[in-house]
Coordinates of C-alpha atoms in Angstrom, one line a residue:
X11 CA -9.7 13.7 18.8
X12 CA -7.2 15.2 21.1
X13 CA -4.3 13.5 19.1
X14 CA -5.2 15.3 16.1
X15 CA -5.9 18.5 17.9
X16 CA -2.3 18.5 19.4
X17 CA -0.7 17.3 15.9
X18 CA -2.3 20.7 14.6
X19 CA -0.9 22.7 17.3
X20 CA 2.4 21.6 17.1
X21 CA 2.4 22.0 13.2
X22 CA 2.1 25.6 14.2
X23 CA 4.6 25.9 16.4
X24 CA 8.2 25.8 17.1
X25 CA 8.3 22.4 18.9
X26 CA 11.9 20.9 19.0
X27 CA 12.0 17.0 20.1
X28 CA 13.4 18.0 23.5
X29 CA 12.6 21.6 24.2
X30 CA 8.7 21.4 23.9
X31 CA 6.2 24.1 22.6
X32 CA 8.4 27.3 22.2
X33 CA 5.3 29.0 20.7
X34 CA 3.6 29.6 17.4
X35 CA 5.9 30.1 14.4
X36 CA 2.7 29.7 11.4
X37 CA 3.4 29.2 8.6
X38 CA 7.2 28.2 9.1
X39 CA 6.6 24.8 9.5
X40 CA 4.5 24.3 6.7
X41 CA 7.3 26.3 4.5
X42 CA 9.9 24.1 5.8
X43 CA 8.1 20.9 5.3
X44 CA 7.4 21.7 1.3
X45 CA 10.7 23.3 0.9
X46 CA 12.7 20.1 2.8
X47 CA 15.1 18.7 -0.1
X48 CA 13.3 15.2 0.3
X49 CA 9.8 16.4 0.2
X50 CA 9.5 16.4 -3.7
X51 CA 11.4 13.0 -4.0
X52 CA 9.3 11.5 -1.6
X53 CA 5.8 12.5 -2.5
X54 CA 7.1 11.1 -6.4
X55 CA 8.4 7.8 -5.0
X56 CA 5.4 7.3 -2.6
X57 CA 2.4 7.7 -5.4
X58 CA 4.7 5.5 -8.0
X59 CA 4.9 2.9 -5.5
X60 CA 1.2 3.4 -4.4
X61 CA 0.1 3.1 -8.3
X62 CA 2.1 -0.2 -8.6
X63 CA 1.3 -1.8 -5.7
X64 CA -2.3 -1.0 -6.0
X65 CA -3.0 -2.2 -9.6
X66 CA -0.9 -5.4 -8.8
X67 CA -1.9 -6.2 -5.9
X68 CA -5.5 -5.8 -6.7
X69 CA -5.5 -7.7 -9.9
X70 CA -3.8 -10.7 -8.4
X71 CA -6.7 -10.7 -5.6
X72 CA -9.3 -10.7 -7.9
X73 CA -7.6 -13.2 -9.9
X74 CA -7.1 -15.5 -6.6
X75 CA -10.7 -14.8 -5.5
X76 CA -11.9 -15.9 -8.8
X77 CA -10.2 -19.1 -8.9
X78 CA -10.9 -19.9 -5.4
X79 CA -14.6 -19.2 -6.0
X80 CA -14.6 -22.0 -9.1
X81 CA -12.3 -24.4 -7.3
X82 CA -14.7 -27.2 -5.9
X83 CA -11.8 -30.2 -5.2
X84 CA -9.0 -27.8 -3.7
X85 CA -10.9 -24.9 -2.5
X86 CA -10.2 -25.2 1.2
X87 CA -6.7 -25.5 0.8
X88 CA -6.2 -22.8 -1.4
X89 CA -7.9 -20.6 0.6
X90 CA -5.7 -21.5 3.5
X91 CA -2.4 -21.3 1.1
X92 CA -3.3 -17.7 0.4
X93 CA -4.1 -16.5 3.6
X94 CA -1.2 -17.7 5.8
X95 CA 1.0 -15.1 4.8
X96 CA -1.4 -12.5 5.9
X97 CA -1.2 -14.2 9.6
X98 CA 2.1 -13.1 9.6
X99 CA 2.5 -8.9 11.1
X100 CA 4.1 -6.7 8.2
X101 CA 7.3 -6.2 10.6
X102 CA 8.0 -9.6 10.7
X103 CA 7.6 -10.7 7.0
X104 CA 9.9 -7.5 6.4
X105 CA 12.4 -8.9 8.4
X106 CA 12.2 -12.2 6.8
X107 CA 12.3 -10.7 3.4
X108 CA 15.3 -8.6 4.7
X109 CA 17.2 -12.1 5.3
X110 CA 15.9 -13.4 1.8
X111 CA 17.1 -10.8 0.4
X112 CA 20.6 -10.6 2.4
X113 CA 23.6 -11.0 0.1
X114 CA 25.8 -12.2 2.8
X115 CA 23.2 -14.7 4.8
X116 CA 20.1 -15.0 2.7
X117 CA 19.5 -18.4 0.6
X118 CA 20.2 -16.5 -2.7
X119 CA 23.7 -15.2 -1.6
X120 CA 25.7 -17.3 -3.8
X121 CA 23.5 -16.8 -6.7
X122 CA 24.1 -13.0 -6.1
X123 CA 27.9 -13.5 -6.0
X124 CA 28.1 -15.4 -8.9
X125 CA 25.9 -13.1 -11.0
X126 CA 26.9 -9.9 -9.3
X127 CA 22.9 -8.5 -8.7
X128 CA 21.7 -7.6 -5.2
X129 CA 18.0 -7.5 -4.7
X130 CA 18.2 -4.2 -2.5
X131 CA 21.4 -2.5 -4.2
X132 CA 19.7 -0.5 -7.1
X133 CA 16.5 1.9 -6.6
X134 CA 14.5 -0.2 -9.0
X135 CA 15.7 -3.5 -7.4
X136 CA 14.8 -2.1 -4.0
X137 CA 11.5 -0.8 -5.4
X138 CA 10.2 -3.9 -7.0
X139 CA 11.8 -6.4 -3.8
X140 CA 9.3 -4.3 -1.6
X141 CA 6.8 -4.5 -3.9
X142 CA 7.0 -8.3 -4.0
X143 CA 7.2 -8.2 -0.2
X144 CA 3.9 -6.5 0.0
X145 CA 2.0 -8.4 -2.4
X146 CA 2.9 -11.9 -0.9
X147 CA 1.7 -10.4 2.3
X148 CA -1.4 -9.1 1.5
X149 CA -2.5 -11.0 -1.3
X150 CA -4.4 -13.7 0.4
X151 CA -6.0 -10.5 2.4
X152 CA -7.1 -8.5 -0.3
X153 CA -8.5 -12.0 -1.9
X154 CA -10.5 -12.7 1.2
X155 CA -12.8 -9.4 0.4
X156 CA -12.6 -10.2 -3.0
X157 CA -14.5 -13.3 -2.6
X158 CA -17.1 -12.0 -0.1
X159 CA -18.2 -9.5 -3.0
X160 CA -18.1 -12.4 -5.2
X161 CA -20.2 -14.6 -3.2
X162 CA -22.7 -11.9 -2.9
X163 CA -23.5 -11.8 -6.7
X164 CA -26.7 -14.1 -7.1
X165 CA -26.5 -17.0 -9.4
X166 CA -29.6 -16.0 -11.0
X167 CA -27.5 -13.5 -12.6
X168 CA -24.9 -15.9 -14.0
X169 CA -27.6 -18.2 -15.2
X170 CA -29.0 -15.6 -17.2
X171 CA -25.9 -14.5 -18.8
X172 CA -25.3 -18.3 -19.8
X173 CA -28.8 -18.3 -21.1
X174 CA -28.4 -15.0 -23.3
X175 CA -25.2 -16.8 -24.8
X176 CA -22.5 -14.5 -23.2
X177 CA -19.0 -15.7 -23.1
X178 CA -17.0 -16.0 -19.8
X179 CA -15.2 -12.6 -20.6
X180 CA -18.3 -11.0 -21.5
X181 CA -20.1 -12.3 -18.3
X182 CA -16.8 -11.2 -16.1
X183 CA -16.9 -7.4 -18.0
X184 CA -20.7 -7.0 -17.8
X185 CA -21.9 -9.0 -14.8
X186 CA -18.9 -9.7 -12.5
X187 CA -17.2 -6.5 -12.6
X188 CA -20.0 -3.7 -11.9
X189 CA -21.8 -6.1 -9.0
X190 CA -18.0 -5.8 -7.7
X191 CA -17.8 -2.6 -7.9
X192 CA -18.6 -1.7 -3.8
X193 CA -16.0 -4.6 -3.3
X194 CA -13.4 -3.0 -5.4
X195 CA -13.9 0.6 -3.9
X196 CA -13.5 -0.4 -0.7
X197 CA -10.4 -2.8 -1.4
X198 CA -8.9 0.0 -3.6
X199 CA -9.3 2.6 -1.0
X200 CA -7.5 0.3 1.7
X201 CA -4.8 -0.4 -0.7
X202 CA -4.0 3.2 -1.6
X203 CA -4.3 4.2 1.7
X204 CA -1.9 1.6 3.4
X205 CA 0.4 2.3 0.5
X206 CA 0.3 6.0 0.9
X207 CA 1.4 5.3 4.4
X208 CA 3.9 2.8 3.8
X209 CA 6.7 2.9 6.3
X210 CA 7.9 -0.7 8.0
X211 CA 8.8 -2.2 4.7
X212 CA 11.0 0.4 3.4
X213 CA 12.4 1.1 6.5
X214 CA 13.5 -2.4 7.4
X215 CA 14.4 -3.0 3.7
X216 CA 16.3 -0.3 2.7
X217 CA 16.4 2.5 5.2
X218 CA 15.5 4.6 2.2
X219 CA 18.2 3.3 0.3
X220 CA 20.0 3.3 -2.1
X221 CA 21.3 6.9 -2.4
X222 CA 17.7 8.0 -0.8
X223 CA 15.6 6.6 -3.4
X224 CA 13.3 4.8 -1.8
X225 CA 12.4 7.3 1.2
X226 CA 8.3 7.7 1.5
X227 CA 6.7 10.3 2.6
X228 CA 6.1 8.7 6.1
X229 CA 10.0 7.9 6.5
X230 CA 10.3 11.5 6.1
X231 CA 7.9 12.6 8.7
X232 CA 10.0 10.0 11.0
X233 CA 13.7 11.3 9.8
X234 CA 12.3 14.9 10.7
X235 CA 11.2 14.3 14.1
X236 CA 13.6 11.7 15.5
X237 CA 16.9 11.7 13.3
X238 CA 18.6 15.1 12.1
X239 CA 16.6 18.1 12.6
X240 CA 14.5 16.8 15.3
X241 CA 11.7 19.0 14.7
X242 CA 8.3 17.7 15.7
X243 CA 6.6 21.1 14.4
X244 CA 7.9 20.5 10.6
X245 CA 7.4 16.6 11.1
X246 CA 3.5 17.5 12.2
X247 CA 3.2 19.9 9.4
X248 CA 3.9 16.9 7.0
X249 CA 1.7 15.0 8.8
X250 CA -1.1 17.8 8.5
X251 CA -0.3 17.5 4.5
X252 CA -0.5 13.7 4.3
X253 CA -3.8 13.8 6.3
X254 CA -5.1 16.4 3.7
X255 CA -3.6 14.5 0.8
X256 CA -5.6 11.2 1.9
X257 CA -9.0 12.8 2.4
X258 CA -8.7 14.2 -0.8
X259 CA -7.8 11.0 -2.6
X260 CA -9.9 9.0 -0.8
X261 CA -13.2 11.4 -1.2
X262 CA -12.1 11.3 -5.2
X263 CA -12.1 7.4 -5.3
X264 CA -15.6 7.1 -3.6
X265 CA -17.1 10.0 -5.8
X266 CA -15.2 7.9 -8.9
X267 CA -16.7 4.6 -8.1
X268 CA -20.3 6.4 -7.3
X269 CA -20.3 8.3 -10.4
X270 CA -19.6 4.8 -12.3
X271 CA -22.2 2.9 -10.2
X272 CA -24.7 5.7 -11.0
X273 CA -23.9 5.7 -14.7

């Protein structure tokens, strides 16, 4: 609670990095935050990254969960293989992929030189390369959550669907998805929150480039606080805005899933 109160105080104060609290200046910090030249671009990019990552990651995690659940002979091997990347820290994984994507020291350096492309050299390339890293790193973790939800669905329900002559697709659409809704709600909230707060992967892989095209909102907070302006007050105001946005988005997600469950 104390850190939150301190951030609220900082967001309403003139608080340079090395100068300490210089007194209240509401609402200047919030005006400077929303008029920052990278604010709109960082918000748009963060939302774009969040939508793409959430859709791809959760769809793949659900597919892997179904594969592992239905597989009997290779179940243990599949679970282990999918979960191994989750044991690696995000910063470590980002450094690993930074080397893999390197046009100088990476294993694809000769191929990139021959074909004249780079993984991180264009805005779209940097975005999709980072999404690939995140999907590789977190697919096993979300697969495990999906698998827990799938195993919680009673076999009697599937047996009744088979007796009624339902196809695999009909069973998936009418039985699996509705009963998996609590798990889908949890994984969606976790994935959206993590994506909106993305920092390490972009800081290590792209540093916001090329041409400031991959700056996330959290990177902007870091930059305002510790690079250039060195203004903790404006950075704190940006943090408060992000916090309020997260609360609104998470509440909207939970209500949407709850409304579907009632229907």
